[in-house]
Tab-separated table of C-alpha atoms and ligand atoms in Angstrom:
chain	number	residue	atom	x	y	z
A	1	UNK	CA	13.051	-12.436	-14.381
A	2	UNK	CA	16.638	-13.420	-13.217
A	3	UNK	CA	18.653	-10.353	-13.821
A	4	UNK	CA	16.173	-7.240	-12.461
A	5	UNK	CA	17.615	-3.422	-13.792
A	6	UNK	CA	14.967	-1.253	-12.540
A	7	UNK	CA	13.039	-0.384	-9.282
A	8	UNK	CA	9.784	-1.612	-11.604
A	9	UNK	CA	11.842	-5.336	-12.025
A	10	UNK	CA	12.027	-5.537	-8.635
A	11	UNK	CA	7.845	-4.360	-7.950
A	12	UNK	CA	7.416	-7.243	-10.303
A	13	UNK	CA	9.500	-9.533	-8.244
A	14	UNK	CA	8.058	-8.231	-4.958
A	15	UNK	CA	4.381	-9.042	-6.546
A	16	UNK	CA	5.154	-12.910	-7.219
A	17	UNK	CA	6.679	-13.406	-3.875
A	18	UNK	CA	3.929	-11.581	-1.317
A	19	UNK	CA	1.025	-12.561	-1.105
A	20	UNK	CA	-1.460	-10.244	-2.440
A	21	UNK	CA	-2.745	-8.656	0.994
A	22	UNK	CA	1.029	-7.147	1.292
A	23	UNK	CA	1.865	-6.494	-2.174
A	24	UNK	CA	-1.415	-4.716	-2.467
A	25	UNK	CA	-0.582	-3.302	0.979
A	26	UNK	CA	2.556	-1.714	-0.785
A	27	UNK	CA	1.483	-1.027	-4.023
A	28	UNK	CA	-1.640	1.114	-3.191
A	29	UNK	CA	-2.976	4.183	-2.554
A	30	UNK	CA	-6.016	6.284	-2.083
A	31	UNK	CA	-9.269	6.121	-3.646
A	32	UNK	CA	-8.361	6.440	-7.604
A	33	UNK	CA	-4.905	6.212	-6.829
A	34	UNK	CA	-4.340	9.429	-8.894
A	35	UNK	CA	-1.969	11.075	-6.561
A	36	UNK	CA	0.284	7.863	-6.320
A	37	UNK	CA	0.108	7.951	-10.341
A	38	UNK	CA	1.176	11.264	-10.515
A	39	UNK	CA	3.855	11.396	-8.041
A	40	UNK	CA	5.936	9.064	-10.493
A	41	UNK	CA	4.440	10.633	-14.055
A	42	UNK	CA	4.888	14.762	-12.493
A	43	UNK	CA	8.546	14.111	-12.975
A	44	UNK	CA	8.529	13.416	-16.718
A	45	UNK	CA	7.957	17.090	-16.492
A	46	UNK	CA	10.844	17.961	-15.014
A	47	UNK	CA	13.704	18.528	-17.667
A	48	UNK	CA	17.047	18.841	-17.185
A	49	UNK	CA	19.786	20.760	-19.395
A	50	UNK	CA	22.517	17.989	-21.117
A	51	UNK	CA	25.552	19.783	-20.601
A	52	UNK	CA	28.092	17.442	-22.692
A	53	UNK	CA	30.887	19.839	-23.946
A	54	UNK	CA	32.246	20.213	-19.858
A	55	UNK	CA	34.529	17.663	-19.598
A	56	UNK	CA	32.750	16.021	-16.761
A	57	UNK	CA	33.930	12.505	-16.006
A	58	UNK	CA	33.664	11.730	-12.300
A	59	UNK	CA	31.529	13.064	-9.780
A	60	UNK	CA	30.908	12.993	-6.032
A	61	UNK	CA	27.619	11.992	-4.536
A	62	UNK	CA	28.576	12.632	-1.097
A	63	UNK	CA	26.535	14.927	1.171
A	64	UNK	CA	25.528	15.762	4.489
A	65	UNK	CA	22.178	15.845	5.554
A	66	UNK	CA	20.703	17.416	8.719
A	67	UNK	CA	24.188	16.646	10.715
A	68	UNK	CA	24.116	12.988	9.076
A	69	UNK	CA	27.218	11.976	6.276
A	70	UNK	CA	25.651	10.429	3.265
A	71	UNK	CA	27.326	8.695	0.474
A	72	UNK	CA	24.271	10.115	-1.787
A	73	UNK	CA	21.831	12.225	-1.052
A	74	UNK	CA	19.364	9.655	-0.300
A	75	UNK	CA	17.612	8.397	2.688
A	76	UNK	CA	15.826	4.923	2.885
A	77	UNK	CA	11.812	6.361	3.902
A	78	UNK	CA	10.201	4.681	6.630
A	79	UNK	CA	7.579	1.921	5.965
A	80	UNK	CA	5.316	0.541	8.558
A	81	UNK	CA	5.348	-3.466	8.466
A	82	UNK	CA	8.735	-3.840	6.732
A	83	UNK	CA	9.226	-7.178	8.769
A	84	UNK	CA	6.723	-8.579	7.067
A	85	UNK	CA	7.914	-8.601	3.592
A	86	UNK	CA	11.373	-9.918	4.117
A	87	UNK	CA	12.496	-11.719	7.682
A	88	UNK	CA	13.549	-9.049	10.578
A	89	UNK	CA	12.782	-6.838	7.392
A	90	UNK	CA	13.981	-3.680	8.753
A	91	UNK	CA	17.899	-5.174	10.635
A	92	UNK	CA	17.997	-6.383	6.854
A	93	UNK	CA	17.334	-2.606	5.618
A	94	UNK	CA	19.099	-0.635	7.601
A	95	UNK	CA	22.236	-3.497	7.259
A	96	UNK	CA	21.832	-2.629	3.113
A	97	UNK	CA	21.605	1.113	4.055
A	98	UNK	CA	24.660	1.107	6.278
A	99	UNK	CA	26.623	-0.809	3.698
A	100	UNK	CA	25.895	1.415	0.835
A	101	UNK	CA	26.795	4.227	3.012
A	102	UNK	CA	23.099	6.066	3.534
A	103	UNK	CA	20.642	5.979	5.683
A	104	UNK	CA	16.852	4.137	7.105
A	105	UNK	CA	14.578	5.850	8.575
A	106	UNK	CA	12.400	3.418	11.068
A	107	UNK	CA	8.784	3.573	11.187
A	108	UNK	CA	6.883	3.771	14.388
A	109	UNK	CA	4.876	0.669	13.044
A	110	UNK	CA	7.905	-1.129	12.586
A	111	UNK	CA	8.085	-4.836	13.481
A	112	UNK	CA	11.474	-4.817	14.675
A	113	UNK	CA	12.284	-2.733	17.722
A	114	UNK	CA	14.774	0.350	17.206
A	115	UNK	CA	16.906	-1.391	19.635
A	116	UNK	CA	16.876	-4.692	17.425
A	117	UNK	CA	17.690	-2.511	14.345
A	118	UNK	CA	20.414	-0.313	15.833
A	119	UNK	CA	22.189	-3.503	17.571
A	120	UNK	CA	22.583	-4.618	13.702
A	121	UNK	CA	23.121	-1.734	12.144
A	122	UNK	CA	24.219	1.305	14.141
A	123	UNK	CA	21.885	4.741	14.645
A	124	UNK	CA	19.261	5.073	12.109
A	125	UNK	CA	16.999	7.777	11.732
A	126	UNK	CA	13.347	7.622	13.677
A	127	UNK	CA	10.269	8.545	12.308
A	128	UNK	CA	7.358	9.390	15.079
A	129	UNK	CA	3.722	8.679	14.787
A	130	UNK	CA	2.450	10.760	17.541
A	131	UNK	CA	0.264	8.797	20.108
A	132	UNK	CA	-2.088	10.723	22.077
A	133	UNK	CA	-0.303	9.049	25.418
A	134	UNK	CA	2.502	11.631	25.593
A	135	UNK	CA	4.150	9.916	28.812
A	136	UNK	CA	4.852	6.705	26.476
A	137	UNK	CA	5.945	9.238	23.940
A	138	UNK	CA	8.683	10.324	26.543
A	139	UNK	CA	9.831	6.852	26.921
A	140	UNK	CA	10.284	6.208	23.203
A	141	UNK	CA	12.121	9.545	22.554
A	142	UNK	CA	14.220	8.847	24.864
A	143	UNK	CA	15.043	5.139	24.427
A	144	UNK	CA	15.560	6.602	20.329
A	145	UNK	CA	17.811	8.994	21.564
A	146	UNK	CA	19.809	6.102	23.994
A	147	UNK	CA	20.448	4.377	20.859
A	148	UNK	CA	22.659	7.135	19.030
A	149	UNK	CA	19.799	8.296	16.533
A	150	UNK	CA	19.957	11.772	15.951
A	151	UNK	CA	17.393	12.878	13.231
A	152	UNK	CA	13.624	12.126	14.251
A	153	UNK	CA	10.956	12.729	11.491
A	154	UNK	CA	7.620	13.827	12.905
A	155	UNK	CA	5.056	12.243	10.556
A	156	UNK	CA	2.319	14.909	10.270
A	157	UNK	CA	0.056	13.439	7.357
A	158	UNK	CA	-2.101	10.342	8.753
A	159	UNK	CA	-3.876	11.807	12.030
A	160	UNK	CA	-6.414	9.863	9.966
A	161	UNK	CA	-5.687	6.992	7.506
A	162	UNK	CA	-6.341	7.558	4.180
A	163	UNK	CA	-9.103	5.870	1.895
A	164	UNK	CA	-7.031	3.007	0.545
A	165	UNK	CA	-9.419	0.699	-1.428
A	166	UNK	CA	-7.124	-2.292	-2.136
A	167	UNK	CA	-6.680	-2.662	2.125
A	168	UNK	CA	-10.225	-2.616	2.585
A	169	UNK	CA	-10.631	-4.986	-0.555
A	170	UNK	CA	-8.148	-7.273	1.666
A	171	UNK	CA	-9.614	-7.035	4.890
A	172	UNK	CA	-6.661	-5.314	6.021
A	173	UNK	CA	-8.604	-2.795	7.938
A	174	UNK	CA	-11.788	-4.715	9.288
A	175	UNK	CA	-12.948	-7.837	10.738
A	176	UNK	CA	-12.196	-10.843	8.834
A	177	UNK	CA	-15.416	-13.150	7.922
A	178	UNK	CA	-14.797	-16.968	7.762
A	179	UNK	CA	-14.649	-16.851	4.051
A	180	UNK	CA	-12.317	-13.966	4.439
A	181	UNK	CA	-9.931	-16.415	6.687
A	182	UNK	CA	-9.766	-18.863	4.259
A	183	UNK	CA	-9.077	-16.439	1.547
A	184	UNK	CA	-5.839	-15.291	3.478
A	185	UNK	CA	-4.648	-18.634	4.305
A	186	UNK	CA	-5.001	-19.778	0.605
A	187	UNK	CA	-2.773	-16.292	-0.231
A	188	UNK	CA	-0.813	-17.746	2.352
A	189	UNK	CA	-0.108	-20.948	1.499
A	190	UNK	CA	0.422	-19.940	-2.317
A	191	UNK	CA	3.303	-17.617	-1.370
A	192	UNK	CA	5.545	-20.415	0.189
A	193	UNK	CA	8.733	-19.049	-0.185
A	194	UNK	CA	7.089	-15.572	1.988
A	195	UNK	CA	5.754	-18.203	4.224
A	196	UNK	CA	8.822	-19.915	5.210
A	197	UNK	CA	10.707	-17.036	5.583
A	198	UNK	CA	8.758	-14.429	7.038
A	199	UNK	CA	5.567	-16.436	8.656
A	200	UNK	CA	7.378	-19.076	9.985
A	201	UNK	CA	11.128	-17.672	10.663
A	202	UNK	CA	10.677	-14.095	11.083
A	203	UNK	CA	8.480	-14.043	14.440
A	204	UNK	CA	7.634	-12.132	16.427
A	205	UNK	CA	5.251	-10.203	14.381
A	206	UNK	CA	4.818	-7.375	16.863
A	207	UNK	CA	4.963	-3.794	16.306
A	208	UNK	CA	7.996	-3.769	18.246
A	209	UNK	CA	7.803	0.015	19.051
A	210	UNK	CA	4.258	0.252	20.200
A	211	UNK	CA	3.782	-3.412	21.616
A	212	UNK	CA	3.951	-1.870	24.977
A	213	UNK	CA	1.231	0.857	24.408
A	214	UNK	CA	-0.731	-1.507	22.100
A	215	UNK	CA	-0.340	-3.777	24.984
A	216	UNK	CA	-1.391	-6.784	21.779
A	217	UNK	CA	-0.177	-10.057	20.880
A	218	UNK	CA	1.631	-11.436	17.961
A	219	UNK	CA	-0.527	-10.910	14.747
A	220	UNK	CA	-4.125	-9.171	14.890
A	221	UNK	CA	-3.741	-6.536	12.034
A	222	UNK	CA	-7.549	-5.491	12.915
A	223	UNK	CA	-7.045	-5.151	16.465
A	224	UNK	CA	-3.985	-3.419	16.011
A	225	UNK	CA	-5.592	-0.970	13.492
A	226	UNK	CA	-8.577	-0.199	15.817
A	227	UNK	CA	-6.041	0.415	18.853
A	228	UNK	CA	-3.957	2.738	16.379
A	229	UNK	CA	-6.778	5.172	15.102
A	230	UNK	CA	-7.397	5.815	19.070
A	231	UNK	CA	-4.194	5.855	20.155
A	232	UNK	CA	-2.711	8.185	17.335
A	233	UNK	CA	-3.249	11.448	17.872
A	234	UNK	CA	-5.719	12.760	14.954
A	235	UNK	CA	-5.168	16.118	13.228
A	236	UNK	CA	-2.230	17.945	15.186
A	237	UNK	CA	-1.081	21.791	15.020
A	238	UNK	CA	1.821	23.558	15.517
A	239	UNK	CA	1.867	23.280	19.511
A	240	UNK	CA	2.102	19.506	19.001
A	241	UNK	CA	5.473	19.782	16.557
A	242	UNK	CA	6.759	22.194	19.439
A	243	UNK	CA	6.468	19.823	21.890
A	244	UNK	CA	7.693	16.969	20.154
A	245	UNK	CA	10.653	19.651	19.467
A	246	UNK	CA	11.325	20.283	23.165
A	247	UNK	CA	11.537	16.439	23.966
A	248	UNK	CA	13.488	15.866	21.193
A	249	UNK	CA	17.299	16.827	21.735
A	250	UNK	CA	18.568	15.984	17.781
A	251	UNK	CA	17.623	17.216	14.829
A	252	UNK	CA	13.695	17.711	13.947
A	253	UNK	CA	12.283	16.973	10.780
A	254	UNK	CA	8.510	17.096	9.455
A	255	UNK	CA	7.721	14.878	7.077
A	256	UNK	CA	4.101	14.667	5.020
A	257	UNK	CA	3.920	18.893	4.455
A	258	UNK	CA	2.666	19.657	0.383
A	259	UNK	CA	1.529	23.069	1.339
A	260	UNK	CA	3.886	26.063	1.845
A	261	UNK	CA	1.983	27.387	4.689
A	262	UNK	CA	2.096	23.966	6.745
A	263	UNK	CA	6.222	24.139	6.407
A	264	UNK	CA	6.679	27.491	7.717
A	265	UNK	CA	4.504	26.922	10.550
A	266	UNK	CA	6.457	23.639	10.803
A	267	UNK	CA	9.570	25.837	10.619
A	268	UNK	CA	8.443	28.578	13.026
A	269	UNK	CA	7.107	25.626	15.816
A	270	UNK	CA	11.278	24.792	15.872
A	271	UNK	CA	11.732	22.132	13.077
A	272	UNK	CA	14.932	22.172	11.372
A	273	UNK	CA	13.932	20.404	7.972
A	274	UNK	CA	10.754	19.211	6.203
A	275	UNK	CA	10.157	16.584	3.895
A	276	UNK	CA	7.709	17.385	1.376
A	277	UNK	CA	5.789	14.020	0.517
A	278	UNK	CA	1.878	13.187	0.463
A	279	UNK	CA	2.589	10.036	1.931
A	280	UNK	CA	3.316	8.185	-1.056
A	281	UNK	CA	-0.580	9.004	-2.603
A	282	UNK	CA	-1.671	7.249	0.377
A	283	UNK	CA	-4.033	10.293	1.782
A	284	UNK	CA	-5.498	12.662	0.027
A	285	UNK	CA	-6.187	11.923	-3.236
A	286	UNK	CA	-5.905	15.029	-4.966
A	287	UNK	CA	-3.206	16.335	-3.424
A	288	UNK	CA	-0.274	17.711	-5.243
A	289	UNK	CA	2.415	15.462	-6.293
A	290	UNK	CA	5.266	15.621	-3.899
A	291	UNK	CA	7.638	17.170	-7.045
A	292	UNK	CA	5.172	19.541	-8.313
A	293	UNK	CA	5.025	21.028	-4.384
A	294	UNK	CA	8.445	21.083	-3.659
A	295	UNK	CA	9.579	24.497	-5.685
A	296	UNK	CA	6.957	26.195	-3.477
A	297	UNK	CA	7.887	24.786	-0.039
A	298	UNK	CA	11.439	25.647	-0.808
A	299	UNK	CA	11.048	29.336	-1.563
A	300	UNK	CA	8.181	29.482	1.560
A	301	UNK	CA	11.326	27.884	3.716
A	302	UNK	CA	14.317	29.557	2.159
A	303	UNK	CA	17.596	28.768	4.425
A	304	UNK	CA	15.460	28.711	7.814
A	305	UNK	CA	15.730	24.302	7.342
A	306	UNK	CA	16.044	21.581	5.166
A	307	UNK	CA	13.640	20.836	2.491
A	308	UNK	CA	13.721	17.439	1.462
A	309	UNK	CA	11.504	15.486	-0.771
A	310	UNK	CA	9.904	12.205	-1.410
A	311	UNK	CA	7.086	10.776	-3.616
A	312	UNK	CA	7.560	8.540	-7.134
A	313	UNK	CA	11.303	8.787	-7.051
A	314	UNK	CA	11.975	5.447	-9.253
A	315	UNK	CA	15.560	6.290	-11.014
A	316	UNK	CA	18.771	8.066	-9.233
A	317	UNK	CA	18.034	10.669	-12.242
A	318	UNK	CA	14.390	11.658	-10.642
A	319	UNK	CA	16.871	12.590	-7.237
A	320	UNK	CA	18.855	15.053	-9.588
A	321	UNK	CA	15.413	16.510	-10.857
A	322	UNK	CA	14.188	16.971	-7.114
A	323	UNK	CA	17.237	19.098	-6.298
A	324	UNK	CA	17.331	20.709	-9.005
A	325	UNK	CA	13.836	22.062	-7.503
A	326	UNK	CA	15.580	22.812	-4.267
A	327	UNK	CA	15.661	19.083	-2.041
A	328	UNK	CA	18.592	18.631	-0.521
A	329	UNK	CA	18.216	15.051	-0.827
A	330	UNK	CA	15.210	12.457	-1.290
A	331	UNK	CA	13.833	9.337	0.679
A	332	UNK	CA	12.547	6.789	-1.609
A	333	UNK	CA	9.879	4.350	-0.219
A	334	UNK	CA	8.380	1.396	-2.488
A	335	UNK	CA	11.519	1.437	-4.402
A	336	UNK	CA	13.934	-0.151	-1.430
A	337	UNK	CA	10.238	-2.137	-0.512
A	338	UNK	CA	10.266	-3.771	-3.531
A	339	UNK	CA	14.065	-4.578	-3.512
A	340	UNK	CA	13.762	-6.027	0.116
A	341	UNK	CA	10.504	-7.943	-0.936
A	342	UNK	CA	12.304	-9.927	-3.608
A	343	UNK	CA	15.892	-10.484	-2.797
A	344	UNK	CA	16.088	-9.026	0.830
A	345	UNK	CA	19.022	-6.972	1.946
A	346	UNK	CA	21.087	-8.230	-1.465
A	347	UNK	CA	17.257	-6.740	-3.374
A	348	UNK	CA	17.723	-3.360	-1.245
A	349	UNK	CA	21.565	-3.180	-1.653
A	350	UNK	CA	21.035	-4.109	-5.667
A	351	UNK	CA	18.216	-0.770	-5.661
A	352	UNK	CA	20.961	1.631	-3.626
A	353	UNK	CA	23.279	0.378	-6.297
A	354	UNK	CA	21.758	1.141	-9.070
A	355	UNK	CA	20.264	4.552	-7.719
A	356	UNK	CA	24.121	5.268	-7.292
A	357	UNK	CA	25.231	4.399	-10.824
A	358	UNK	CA	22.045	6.308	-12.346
A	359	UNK	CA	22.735	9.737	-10.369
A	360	UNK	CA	26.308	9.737	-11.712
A	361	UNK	CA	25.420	9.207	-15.032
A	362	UNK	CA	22.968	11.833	-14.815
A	363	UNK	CA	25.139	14.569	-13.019
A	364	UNK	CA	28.189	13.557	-15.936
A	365	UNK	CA	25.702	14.099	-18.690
A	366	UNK	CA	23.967	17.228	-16.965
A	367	UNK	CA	27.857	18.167	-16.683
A	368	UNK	CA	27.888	18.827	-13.016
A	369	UNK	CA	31.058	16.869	-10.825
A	370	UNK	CA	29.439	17.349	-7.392
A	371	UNK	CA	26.374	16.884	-6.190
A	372	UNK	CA	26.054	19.350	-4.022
A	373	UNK	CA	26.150	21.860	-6.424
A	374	UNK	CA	23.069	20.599	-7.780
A	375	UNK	CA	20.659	23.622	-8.155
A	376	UNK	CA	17.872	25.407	-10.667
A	377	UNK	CA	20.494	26.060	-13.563
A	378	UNK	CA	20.436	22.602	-14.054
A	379	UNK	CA	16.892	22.949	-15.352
A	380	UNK	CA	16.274	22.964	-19.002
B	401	FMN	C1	3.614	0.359	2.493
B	401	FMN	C2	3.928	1.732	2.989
B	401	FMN	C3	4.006	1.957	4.350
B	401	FMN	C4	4.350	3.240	4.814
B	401	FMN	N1	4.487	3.434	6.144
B	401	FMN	C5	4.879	4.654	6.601
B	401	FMN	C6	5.132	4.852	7.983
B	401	FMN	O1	5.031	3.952	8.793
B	401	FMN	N2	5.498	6.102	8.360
B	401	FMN	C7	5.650	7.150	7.491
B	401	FMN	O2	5.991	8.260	7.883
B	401	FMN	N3	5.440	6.963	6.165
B	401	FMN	C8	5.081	5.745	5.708
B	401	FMN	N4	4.896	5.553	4.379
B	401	FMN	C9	5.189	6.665	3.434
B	401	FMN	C10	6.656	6.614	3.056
B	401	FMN	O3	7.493	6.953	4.132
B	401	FMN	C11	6.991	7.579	1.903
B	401	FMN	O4	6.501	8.853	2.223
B	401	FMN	C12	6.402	7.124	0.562
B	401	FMN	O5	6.467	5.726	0.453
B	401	FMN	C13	7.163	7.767	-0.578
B	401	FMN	O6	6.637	7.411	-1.805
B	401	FMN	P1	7.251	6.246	-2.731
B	401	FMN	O7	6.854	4.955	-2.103
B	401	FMN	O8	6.619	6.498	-4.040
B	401	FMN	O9	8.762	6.410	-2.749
B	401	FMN	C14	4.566	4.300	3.890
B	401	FMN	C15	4.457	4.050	2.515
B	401	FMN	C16	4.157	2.782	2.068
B	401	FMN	C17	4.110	2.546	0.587
């Protein structure tokens, strides 16, 4: 496929050029994989009203988000490993980001350090995994902070990892038998385009914000997984967003909160937005969809903080639909992955682009000129 048009294109792409371990890393979720499924189908449900007889032609996307300008209302999500899709994956995503005038948000289990990412690309928003050792916690916060970011996302939903049957299936999460070995060296091998550029050009494969608590070596996914589920701080509670909110000086933001009553505790413990998401249907199974939770988060929140959303969003018209629902903007995950897996930064600045052109068609045909406007009259 030379000439990709869609976020599904460019999962296609992605799936010829990873080998299977990452592309089933990406792809995946927990146990039947129903709440992944329905975080892209809930939003067939959601219908907007064509407005045509308005006189709509052009329309501004521009927003602000939690203190940060935005030429849409879109945030790149954070995604642990992105240097191992595409080479120094995440400089190369938060470069696209930059360019197209939004946002990354960089994942705790990053390969690149933040300090690699924000030499190439300016501040980025941070998103936290909480590790029970709060004095390295201090250290990271702060070296964040050093670097200009100003919006930290607490992730709240994977004290423990989720049941995701295509890792195991890899060996992602266990010990590797010999037969197991040669299995990912042949998936290796047969991806040689991945190989050359991320295996043998992209090193270090560290997770460049934890190597120092980690305390690991390049490679080992199974040591670093049985470090991670010790180090990471399982099941937390509102005293835990508190303190992350007193160490924190910038803007707060909770991200992995489906449940109304989990966002106004999230609210009351001093966070100034939430990001209603189930992880991308990588945890519980039969949780709601993040689009069918968001009306009820919103009205539980109100104008105490910013509800955003994320989950499924595939087209720049599924953004419209979540704030017309009451997000202030969404992060989109596999859809940038994908994009960055294929074509690197050109894939992820191709996605941005056509998320652009999509949510300005929709808003001219739902005969709105500003996005900010955006709101439940849209609905239909
Ligand atoms: C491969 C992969 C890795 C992820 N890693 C993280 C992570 O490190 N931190 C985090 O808060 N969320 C992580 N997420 C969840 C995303 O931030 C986001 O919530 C989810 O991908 C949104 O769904 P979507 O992929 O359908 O857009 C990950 C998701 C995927 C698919």
């Amino acid at each position: 496929m030379s000439n990709p048009v869609s976020v599904e294109d460019y999962r296609r792409l992605a799936r010829r050029r990873l080998p299977r371990l990452l592309s089933d890393y990406i792809e995946g979720g927990a146990l039947s994989e129903s709440a992944l499924n329905r975080n892209v189908t809930d939003f067939e449900q959601v219908h907007l009203r064509q407005r045509v007889l308005t006189g709509v032609e052009h329309v501004n996307l521009s927003t602000n988000i939690l203190g940060t300008d935005l030429a849409m209302p879109l945030v790149l999500a954070p995604i642990g490993l992105t240097g191992m899709y595409a080479r120094r994956g995440e400089v190369q995503v938060a470069v696209a980001a930059k360019q197209a005038g939004v946002v990354m948000c960089n994942s705790t289990m990053a390969i690149c350090d933040v300090r690699e990412v924000t030499a190439a690309a300016g501040p980025v928003w941070y998103q936290l995994y909480l590790l029970r050792d709060r004095a390295y916690m201090k250290i990271l916060l702060d070296r964040v902070w050093a670097q200009g970011c100003t919006v930290l996302a607490l992730t709240v939903d994977v004290g423990v990892p989720g049941e995701r049957q295509r890792e195991h299936r890899r060996g992602m999460t266990g010990e590797l038998g010999p037969l197991g070995h040669l299995t990912r060296a042949i998936d290796g091998i047969t991806h040689p385009a991945w190989l050359w550029d991320v295996y043998a050009k992209g090193r270090p494969h560290i997770f460049g914000n934890v190597n120092e608590a980690f305390g690991g070596g390049d490679g080992g996914f199974a040591a670093f997984w049985t470090w991670a589920r010790t180090a990471m701080q399982v099941s937390l509670t509102p005293d835990d967003v508190a303190w992350v909110r007193e160490n924190w000086p910038g803007k707060l933001v909770v991200k992995g909160v489906i449940d109304p009553d989990d966002a106004r505790r999230a609210v009351d413990a001093g966070a100034d937005g939430v990001i209603v998401s189930n992880h991308g249907g990588r945890q519980l199974d039969s949780a709601l969809s993040g689009i069918k939770a968001l009306p009820r988060v919103a009205e539980a929140v109100g104008d105490r903080a910013t509800v955003m959303m994320d989950g499924g969003v595939r087209t720049g018209e599924d953004v419209i639909r979540a704030m017309a629902l009451g997000a202030k903007g969404c992060m989109i995950g596999r859809a940038w992955v994908w994009g960055l897996a294929a074509r690197g930064g050109a894939g992820v600045s191709h996605v941005l682009e056509l998320f652009r052109k999509q949510m300005t068609t929709t808003l001219v045909l739902a005969g709105c000129d500003d996005v900010r406007k955006v709101g439940p009259d849209m609905l239909a």
